[in-house]
Amino acid sequence: MAHQSLKLVHLVFRHGERTPASTYPNDPYINDTFSPYGWGQLTNEGKMHQYKLGQWLRKRYGHFLGDQFNSDQVFAMSTDVDRTKASCQYMFAGLFPPKGPQIWNKNLLWQAVPLNYQHLKQDRLLLVRGCPKYSESLEEALKNKTIQDKIKSYEQLYTYLTNHTGVTVKTPWDVEDIYSTLKAEEGLNYKLPEWTKSVYPDKMKEVTAYSFELNVCSKELKKIKGGPLLKKILDDSKAKVEGKTKMKMYNYAGHDSTVANLMQAMNVWNGEVPGFNCLIMIELHDLKTYHGLKVFLKKSINEEPRELVIPGCESPCPLDKAYQTFAPMLPNNLDTLCKPKNQKFVPTKDAQP
């Protein structure tokens, strides 16, 4: 049960278990259709885990939220990707089964929940795409010798993967792509190729985690990728304090990068690859003399959450101090921020989420 001081909660979570979203030339399952799901879709395990996550949230926040779903009090948003849209609906099936007057079919205790999303090319919150300045800043950040040396330190792994996968592996992002495919195939109980045993999961997971670090390896990159969602969370909390909104819960269904980018913008990342169903909870509490934020991480469906303390700010972190602490991460105008310094700069194409 939520504490009596709770006024608002923000949930940011990764979708449930899925089928592979990409493949590689020597993948023994390259021609698999992953029926009945299809590529990059939630599996039955992923559906069930999101549903159970909703049930867990009902136990934690049910007293605070009440039994009836109310769109004036609960907001749901996902990326424009099938598996995140579906995850949000399965999670809400567990969180808000219809009760009383909301039961529309006594044989089906389920109700649809209004789901918001931004088209992929216009995503300015959960993925932040179509931002030339991001590509320009990342290109600049990767010139750092320390970063270059670390990227090169994995060359033995790159060569090994190149020889066995049939794809040229040169960067941690290439490793992450293959790791994600193997992880999804493993989740389907598919037998992985013999060559994977010496590098998967441990070594590849280490390099995959580093790829998430590289995504936002400067303050400017964190500001672009994690800043918009962090700013919305703070601004929505401020609106609640000022009595400008009736909202009780904001829900954001995203990807591993969504979770990792937000955590790094908040300086609370644990350096681990966010797993399926990973959940961040940011709670706003009324502590009489001030309003403060508490941050919790639930790493997987079976793990209990643990509190994360924002560096430089005690818990609960006063909202005004949170604004000060995160000031360098909060974009004033993302469209302006996304303009490259070099007007002739040609950004790299956004990868598929």
CSV table of C-alpha atoms in Angstrom, one decimal:
chain,number,residue,atom,x,y,z
A,1,MET,CA,0.0,0.0,0.0
A,2,ALA,CA,1.2,3.5,-0.9
A,3,HIS,CA,2.1,5.9,1.9
A,4,GLN,CA,-0.5,8.5,2.8
A,5,SER,CA,1.9,11.2,1.7
A,6,LEU,CA,1.8,10.0,-1.9
A,7,LYS,CA,0.4,12.6,-4.4
A,8,LEU,CA,1.6,11.5,-7.8
A,9,VAL,CA,3.6,8.6,-9.4
A,10,HIS,CA,5.4,8.4,-12.7
A,11,LEU,CA,6.1,4.9,-14.1
A,12,VAL,CA,8.7,4.4,-16.9
A,13,PHE,CA,9.1,0.8,-17.9
A,14,ARG,CA,10.5,-1.5,-20.6
A,15,HIS,CA,8.2,-3.7,-22.6
A,16,GLY,CA,7.9,-7.4,-21.9
A,17,GLU,CA,9.8,-10.3,-23.4
A,18,ARG,CA,9.7,-10.3,-27.2
A,19,THR,CA,10.7,-12.2,-30.3
A,20,PRO,CA,13.9,-11.0,-32.1
A,21,ALA,CA,13.6,-7.7,-33.8
A,22,SER,CA,16.6,-8.2,-36.0
A,23,THR,CA,18.9,-11.0,-37.2
A,24,TYR,CA,22.4,-11.6,-38.7
A,25,PRO,CA,23.5,-13.5,-41.8
A,26,ASN,CA,24.6,-16.7,-40.1
A,27,ASP,CA,21.6,-16.8,-37.7
A,28,PRO,CA,20.2,-20.4,-37.8
A,29,TYR,CA,16.8,-18.9,-37.3
A,30,ILE,CA,17.0,-16.2,-40.0
A,31,ASN,CA,14.1,-17.6,-41.9
A,32,ASP,CA,11.9,-18.2,-38.9
A,33,THR,CA,8.6,-16.3,-38.8
A,34,PHE,CA,8.4,-16.6,-35.0
A,35,SER,CA,4.8,-17.6,-35.5
A,36,PRO,CA,2.3,-16.9,-34.1
A,37,TYR,CA,3.9,-13.7,-32.9
A,38,GLY,CA,6.0,-12.3,-35.8
A,39,TRP,CA,9.3,-10.3,-35.5
A,40,GLY,CA,9.8,-7.9,-32.6
A,41,GLN,CA,6.5,-8.8,-31.0
A,42,LEU,CA,5.6,-9.7,-27.4
A,43,THR,CA,5.6,-13.4,-26.6
A,44,ASN,CA,3.0,-15.0,-24.3
A,45,GLU,CA,5.6,-14.7,-21.5
A,46,GLY,CA,6.0,-11.0,-22.2
A,47,LYS,CA,2.2,-10.5,-22.1
A,48,MET,CA,1.9,-12.4,-18.8
A,49,HIS,CA,4.7,-10.6,-17.2
A,50,GLN,CA,3.3,-7.2,-18.1
A,51,TYR,CA,-0.1,-8.3,-16.8
A,52,LYS,CA,1.6,-9.4,-13.5
A,53,LEU,CA,3.4,-6.1,-13.3
A,54,GLY,CA,0.0,-4.4,-13.5
A,55,GLN,CA,-1.2,-6.6,-10.7
A,56,TRP,CA,1.8,-5.8,-8.6
A,57,LEU,CA,1.2,-2.1,-9.2
A,58,ARG,CA,-2.4,-2.6,-8.1
A,59,LYS,CA,-1.2,-4.0,-4.8
A,60,ARG,CA,1.3,-1.1,-4.3
A,61,TYR,CA,-0.9,1.8,-5.5
A,62,GLY,CA,-4.5,0.5,-5.5
A,63,HIS,CA,-5.5,2.3,-2.4
A,64,PHE,CA,-4.0,5.5,-3.8
A,65,LEU,CA,-5.6,5.1,-7.3
A,66,GLY,CA,-9.0,3.7,-6.3
A,67,ASP,CA,-10.8,0.9,-8.2
A,68,GLN,CA,-12.2,2.9,-11.2
A,69,PHE,CA,-10.0,3.9,-14.1
A,70,ASN,CA,-10.3,7.7,-14.7
A,71,SER,CA,-8.5,9.3,-17.7
A,72,ASP,CA,-8.5,12.6,-15.8
A,73,GLN,CA,-6.2,10.9,-13.2
A,74,VAL,CA,-4.2,8.2,-15.1
A,75,PHE,CA,-2.2,8.9,-18.3
A,76,ALA,CA,-0.8,6.2,-20.6
A,77,MET,CA,1.8,6.7,-23.3
A,78,SER,CA,4.1,4.4,-25.3
A,79,THR,CA,6.4,4.6,-28.2
A,80,ASP,CA,5.0,4.0,-31.7
A,81,VAL,CA,6.0,0.4,-31.6
A,82,ASP,CA,3.8,-2.7,-31.4
A,83,ARG,CA,5.4,-4.3,-28.4
A,84,THR,CA,5.3,-1.1,-26.2
A,85,LYS,CA,1.7,-0.3,-27.2
A,86,ALA,CA,0.7,-3.9,-26.3
A,87,SER,CA,2.8,-3.9,-23.1
A,88,CYS,CA,0.9,-0.9,-21.9
A,89,GLN,CA,-2.5,-2.6,-22.5
A,90,TYR,CA,-1.4,-5.8,-20.8
A,91,MET,CA,0.0,-3.9,-17.8
A,92,PHE,CA,-3.3,-2.0,-17.5
A,93,ALA,CA,-5.3,-5.2,-17.7
A,94,GLY,CA,-3.6,-6.1,-14.4
A,95,LEU,CA,-3.7,-2.6,-12.9
A,96,PHE,CA,-7.3,-1.7,-13.8
A,97,PRO,CA,-9.6,-4.6,-14.3
A,98,PRO,CA,-13.1,-3.1,-14.6
A,99,LYS,CA,-15.0,-3.0,-11.3
A,100,GLY,CA,-18.7,-2.2,-10.7
A,101,PRO,CA,-20.2,0.2,-13.3
A,102,GLN,CA,-17.1,-0.2,-15.5
A,103,ILE,CA,-17.8,-3.9,-16.2
A,104,TRP,CA,-19.2,-3.9,-19.7
A,105,ASN,CA,-19.0,-7.7,-20.2
A,106,LYS,CA,-19.3,-9.9,-17.2
A,107,ASN,CA,-17.5,-12.7,-19.1
A,108,LEU,CA,-14.5,-10.5,-19.8
A,109,LEU,CA,-13.1,-8.5,-16.9
A,110,TRP,CA,-10.9,-6.3,-19.1
A,111,GLN,CA,-11.2,-2.8,-20.4
A,112,ALA,CA,-9.3,-0.8,-23.0
A,113,VAL,CA,-7.3,2.2,-21.8
A,114,PRO,CA,-6.7,5.3,-23.9
A,115,LEU,CA,-3.1,5.1,-25.1
A,116,ASN,CA,-1.1,8.1,-26.4
A,117,TYR,CA,2.0,8.0,-28.6
A,118,GLN,CA,4.1,10.1,-30.9
A,119,HIS,CA,4.9,8.9,-34.4
A,120,LEU,CA,8.4,7.5,-34.5
A,121,LYS,CA,9.8,10.3,-36.6
A,122,GLN,CA,8.3,12.9,-34.3
A,123,ASP,CA,9.2,11.2,-31.0
A,124,ARG,CA,10.3,13.9,-28.7
A,125,LEU,CA,10.0,12.1,-25.4
A,126,LEU,CA,10.6,8.3,-25.1
A,127,LEU,CA,13.1,7.8,-27.9
A,128,VAL,CA,13.9,11.4,-29.1
A,129,ARG,CA,14.4,10.8,-32.8
A,130,GLY,CA,15.0,13.1,-35.8
A,131,CYS,CA,17.5,15.2,-33.8
A,132,PRO,CA,20.6,16.2,-36.0
A,133,LYS,CA,22.4,17.7,-33.0
A,134,TYR,CA,22.4,14.4,-31.2
A,135,SER,CA,24.2,12.7,-34.1
A,136,GLU,CA,26.6,15.7,-34.3
A,137,SER,CA,27.3,15.7,-30.6
A,138,LEU,CA,27.8,11.9,-30.4
A,139,GLU,CA,30.2,12.1,-33.3
A,140,GLU,CA,32.2,14.7,-31.4
A,141,ALA,CA,32.1,12.8,-28.1
A,142,LEU,CA,33.4,9.7,-29.7
A,143,LYS,CA,36.6,11.5,-30.6
A,144,ASN,CA,37.6,11.4,-26.9
A,145,LYS,CA,40.7,9.2,-26.6
A,146,THR,CA,39.5,7.4,-23.4
A,147,ILE,CA,36.3,6.4,-25.2
A,148,GLN,CA,38.2,5.4,-28.3
A,149,ASP,CA,40.6,3.3,-26.3
A,150,LYS,CA,37.7,1.5,-24.5
A,151,ILE,CA,35.9,0.9,-27.8
A,152,LYS,CA,39.1,-0.6,-29.3
A,153,SER,CA,39.7,-2.8,-26.2
A,154,TYR,CA,36.9,-5.0,-27.4
A,155,GLU,CA,38.4,-5.6,-30.8
A,156,GLN,CA,39.1,-9.3,-30.1
A,157,LEU,CA,35.4,-9.8,-29.4
A,158,TYR,CA,34.5,-7.8,-32.6
A,159,THR,CA,36.7,-10.1,-34.7
A,160,TYR,CA,35.2,-13.2,-33.1
A,161,LEU,CA,31.7,-12.1,-33.7
A,162,THR,CA,32.4,-11.0,-37.3
A,163,ASN,CA,33.8,-14.4,-38.1
A,164,HIS,CA,30.9,-16.3,-36.6
A,165,THR,CA,27.9,-14.0,-37.4
A,166,GLY,CA,28.7,-13.0,-41.0
A,167,VAL,CA,28.2,-9.4,-40.2
A,168,THR,CA,31.0,-6.8,-39.7
A,169,VAL,CA,31.2,-5.9,-36.1
A,170,LYS,CA,33.1,-2.7,-35.3
A,171,THR,CA,31.4,-1.1,-32.3
A,172,PRO,CA,29.6,-1.8,-29.0
A,173,TRP,CA,26.3,-1.0,-30.8
A,174,ASP,CA,27.0,-3.9,-33.3
A,175,VAL,CA,27.5,-6.2,-30.3
A,176,GLU,CA,24.3,-4.9,-28.7
A,177,ASP,CA,22.3,-5.7,-31.8
A,178,ILE,CA,23.5,-9.3,-31.8
A,179,TYR,CA,23.2,-9.7,-28.1
A,180,SER,CA,19.5,-8.6,-28.2
A,181,THR,CA,18.8,-11.2,-30.9
A,182,LEU,CA,20.4,-14.0,-28.9
A,183,LYS,CA,18.6,-12.9,-25.8
A,184,ALA,CA,15.3,-13.0,-27.5
A,185,GLU,CA,16.0,-16.4,-29.1
A,186,GLU,CA,17.1,-17.8,-25.8
A,187,GLY,CA,13.9,-16.6,-24.3
A,188,LEU,CA,12.0,-18.7,-26.8
A,189,ASN,CA,14.1,-21.7,-25.7
A,190,TYR,CA,15.8,-21.9,-29.1
A,191,LYS,CA,19.2,-23.6,-29.0
A,192,LEU,CA,21.9,-21.0,-29.5
A,193,PRO,CA,24.9,-21.8,-31.8
A,194,GLU,CA,27.9,-23.5,-30.2
A,195,TRP,CA,30.1,-20.4,-30.8
A,196,THR,CA,28.0,-18.3,-28.5
A,197,LYS,CA,29.1,-20.2,-25.4
A,198,SER,CA,32.4,-18.4,-24.9
A,199,VAL,CA,31.0,-14.9,-25.3
A,200,TYR,CA,27.2,-15.0,-24.4
A,201,PRO,CA,25.8,-13.8,-22.2
A,202,ASP,CA,28.6,-12.3,-20.0
A,203,LYS,CA,31.1,-10.7,-22.3
A,204,MET,CA,28.5,-9.5,-24.8
A,205,LYS,CA,26.3,-8.2,-22.0
A,206,GLU,CA,29.2,-6.1,-20.6
A,207,VAL,CA,29.8,-4.5,-24.1
A,208,THR,CA,26.1,-4.0,-24.5
A,209,ALA,CA,25.9,-2.1,-21.2
A,210,TYR,CA,28.7,0.1,-22.5
A,211,SER,CA,26.8,0.8,-25.7
A,212,PHE,CA,24.0,2.3,-23.5
A,213,GLU,CA,26.7,4.4,-21.7
A,214,LEU,CA,28.0,5.6,-25.1
A,215,ASN,CA,24.5,6.7,-26.2
A,216,VAL,CA,24.6,9.5,-23.6
A,217,CYS,CA,28.3,9.9,-22.9
A,218,SER,CA,28.2,13.7,-22.5
A,219,LYS,CA,26.0,16.1,-20.7
A,220,GLU,CA,24.6,17.4,-24.0
A,221,LEU,CA,23.7,13.9,-25.1
A,222,LYS,CA,22.0,13.2,-21.8
A,223,LYS,CA,20.1,16.4,-22.1
A,224,ILE,CA,18.9,15.4,-25.6
A,225,LYS,CA,18.0,11.8,-24.9
A,226,GLY,CA,17.0,11.7,-21.2
A,227,GLY,CA,16.2,15.4,-20.6
A,228,PRO,CA,12.8,15.7,-22.2
A,229,LEU,CA,11.2,12.9,-20.2
A,230,LEU,CA,12.9,14.1,-17.0
A,231,LYS,CA,11.6,17.6,-17.6
A,232,LYS,CA,8.1,16.4,-18.2
A,233,ILE,CA,8.2,14.4,-15.0
A,234,LEU,CA,9.4,17.4,-13.0
A,235,ASP,CA,7.0,19.8,-14.7
A,236,ASP,CA,4.0,17.5,-14.1
A,237,SER,CA,5.0,17.1,-10.5
A,238,LYS,CA,5.2,20.9,-10.2
A,239,ALA,CA,1.7,21.2,-11.7
A,240,LYS,CA,0.4,18.7,-9.1
A,241,VAL,CA,2.0,20.7,-6.2
A,242,GLU,CA,0.4,23.9,-7.6
A,243,GLY,CA,-3.0,22.2,-7.8
A,244,LYS,CA,-3.2,22.6,-11.6
A,245,THR,CA,-3.9,18.9,-12.4
A,246,LYS,CA,-6.0,16.0,-11.0
A,247,MET,CA,-3.5,13.5,-12.3
A,248,LYS,CA,-2.4,10.6,-10.0
A,249,MET,CA,-0.3,8.5,-12.3
A,250,TYR,CA,1.7,8.9,-15.6
A,251,ASN,CA,2.7,5.7,-17.4
A,252,TYR,CA,5.4,5.5,-20.0
A,253,ALA,CA,6.0,2.2,-21.9
A,254,GLY,CA,9.3,2.3,-23.7
A,255,HIS,CA,12.5,0.4,-24.4
A,256,ASP,CA,15.7,-0.5,-22.7
A,257,SER,CA,17.2,2.8,-24.0
A,258,THR,CA,14.2,4.8,-22.6
A,259,VAL,CA,15.0,3.5,-19.1
A,260,ALA,CA,18.8,3.7,-19.4
A,261,ASN,CA,18.7,7.3,-20.8
A,262,LEU,CA,16.4,8.6,-18.1
A,263,MET,CA,18.5,6.9,-15.3
A,264,GLN,CA,21.7,8.4,-16.7
A,265,ALA,CA,20.1,11.8,-17.0
A,266,MET,CA,19.2,11.5,-13.3
A,267,ASN,CA,22.7,10.1,-12.5
A,268,VAL,CA,21.2,6.9,-10.9
A,269,TRP,CA,22.1,4.4,-13.6
A,270,ASN,CA,23.5,1.1,-12.2
A,271,GLY,CA,25.5,0.3,-15.3
A,272,GLU,CA,23.3,-2.7,-16.2
A,273,VAL,CA,21.4,-3.4,-19.3
A,274,PRO,CA,17.7,-2.8,-18.4
A,275,GLY,CA,15.9,-6.1,-18.7
A,276,PHE,CA,12.5,-6.9,-20.0
A,277,ASN,CA,9.7,-5.5,-17.7
A,278,CYS,CA,12.3,-3.2,-15.9
A,279,LEU,CA,10.4,-0.4,-14.1
A,280,ILE,CA,11.4,3.0,-12.7
A,281,MET,CA,8.9,4.6,-10.2
A,282,ILE,CA,9.2,8.2,-9.4
A,283,GLU,CA,6.9,9.2,-6.5
A,284,LEU,CA,5.9,12.7,-5.4
A,285,HIS,CA,5.2,13.0,-1.7
A,286,ASP,CA,3.7,15.8,0.3
A,287,LEU,CA,5.8,16.0,3.5
A,288,LYS,CA,4.0,19.0,5.0
A,289,THR,CA,6.9,21.3,4.9
A,290,TYR,CA,7.9,20.5,1.3
A,291,HIS,CA,7.1,18.2,-1.6
A,292,GLY,CA,9.8,15.6,-2.4
A,293,LEU,CA,10.6,12.9,-4.9
A,294,LYS,CA,11.4,9.2,-4.2
A,295,VAL,CA,12.9,7.0,-6.9
A,296,PHE,CA,12.6,3.2,-7.1
A,297,LEU,CA,14.0,0.6,-9.5
A,298,LYS,CA,12.3,-2.7,-10.0
A,299,LYS,CA,14.8,-4.6,-12.1
A,300,SER,CA,12.6,-7.5,-13.1
A,301,ILE,CA,9.2,-9.0,-12.6
A,302,ASN,CA,10.4,-11.2,-9.7
A,303,GLU,CA,12.6,-8.7,-7.9
A,304,GLU,CA,11.4,-6.3,-5.2
A,305,PRO,CA,12.1,-2.6,-5.9
A,306,ARG,CA,14.9,-0.8,-4.2
A,307,GLU,CA,15.2,2.9,-3.6
A,308,LEU,CA,17.7,4.9,-5.6
A,309,VAL,CA,19.1,8.1,-4.0
A,310,ILE,CA,19.7,11.0,-6.4
A,311,PRO,CA,23.4,12.1,-5.9
A,312,GLY,CA,23.6,15.4,-4.1
A,313,CYS,CA,20.0,15.2,-2.9
A,314,GLU,CA,18.6,13.4,0.1
A,315,SER,CA,15.5,11.2,-0.2
A,316,PRO,CA,12.8,12.4,-0.5
A,317,CYS,CA,14.5,14.9,-2.8
A,318,PRO,CA,12.8,18.3,-2.5
A,319,LEU,CA,11.2,19.2,-5.8
A,320,ASP,CA,12.8,22.6,-6.0
A,321,LYS,CA,16.2,21.0,-5.3
A,322,ALA,CA,15.6,18.4,-8.0
A,323,TYR,CA,15.1,21.2,-10.5
A,324,GLN,CA,18.4,22.7,-9.4
A,325,THR,CA,20.2,19.3,-9.4
A,326,PHE,CA,19.0,18.4,-12.9
A,327,ALA,CA,19.2,21.9,-14.4
A,328,PRO,CA,22.0,20.9,-16.8
A,329,MET,CA,19.8,18.0,-18.1
A,330,LEU,CA,16.6,20.0,-18.8
A,331,PRO,CA,16.1,21.3,-22.3
A,332,ASN,CA,14.2,24.6,-22.7
A,333,ASN,CA,13.4,24.0,-26.4
A,334,LEU,CA,14.2,20.7,-27.9
A,335,ASP,CA,13.7,21.9,-31.5
A,336,THR,CA,16.3,24.6,-31.0
A,337,LEU,CA,18.6,22.2,-29.1
A,338,CYS,CA,18.4,19.7,-32.0
A,339,LYS,CA,19.7,22.1,-34.6
A,340,PRO,CA,23.3,21.1,-35.5
A,341,LYS,CA,26.2,23.7,-35.1
A,342,ASN,CA,27.3,22.8,-38.6
A,343,GLN,CA,24.2,23.5,-40.9
A,344,LYS,CA,25.7,21.2,-43.5
A,345,PHE,CA,26.0,18.3,-41.1
A,346,VAL,CA,24.2,15.1,-42.3
A,347,PRO,CA,22.9,13.1,-39.4
A,348,THR,CA,23.0,9.3,-39.3
A,349,LYS,CA,19.7,7.6,-39.8
A,350,ASP,CA,17.9,6.6,-36.5
A,351,ALA,CA,18.1,2.9,-35.8
A,352,GLN,CA,15.0,0.8,-35.5
A,353,PRO,CA,13.9,0.6,-31.8
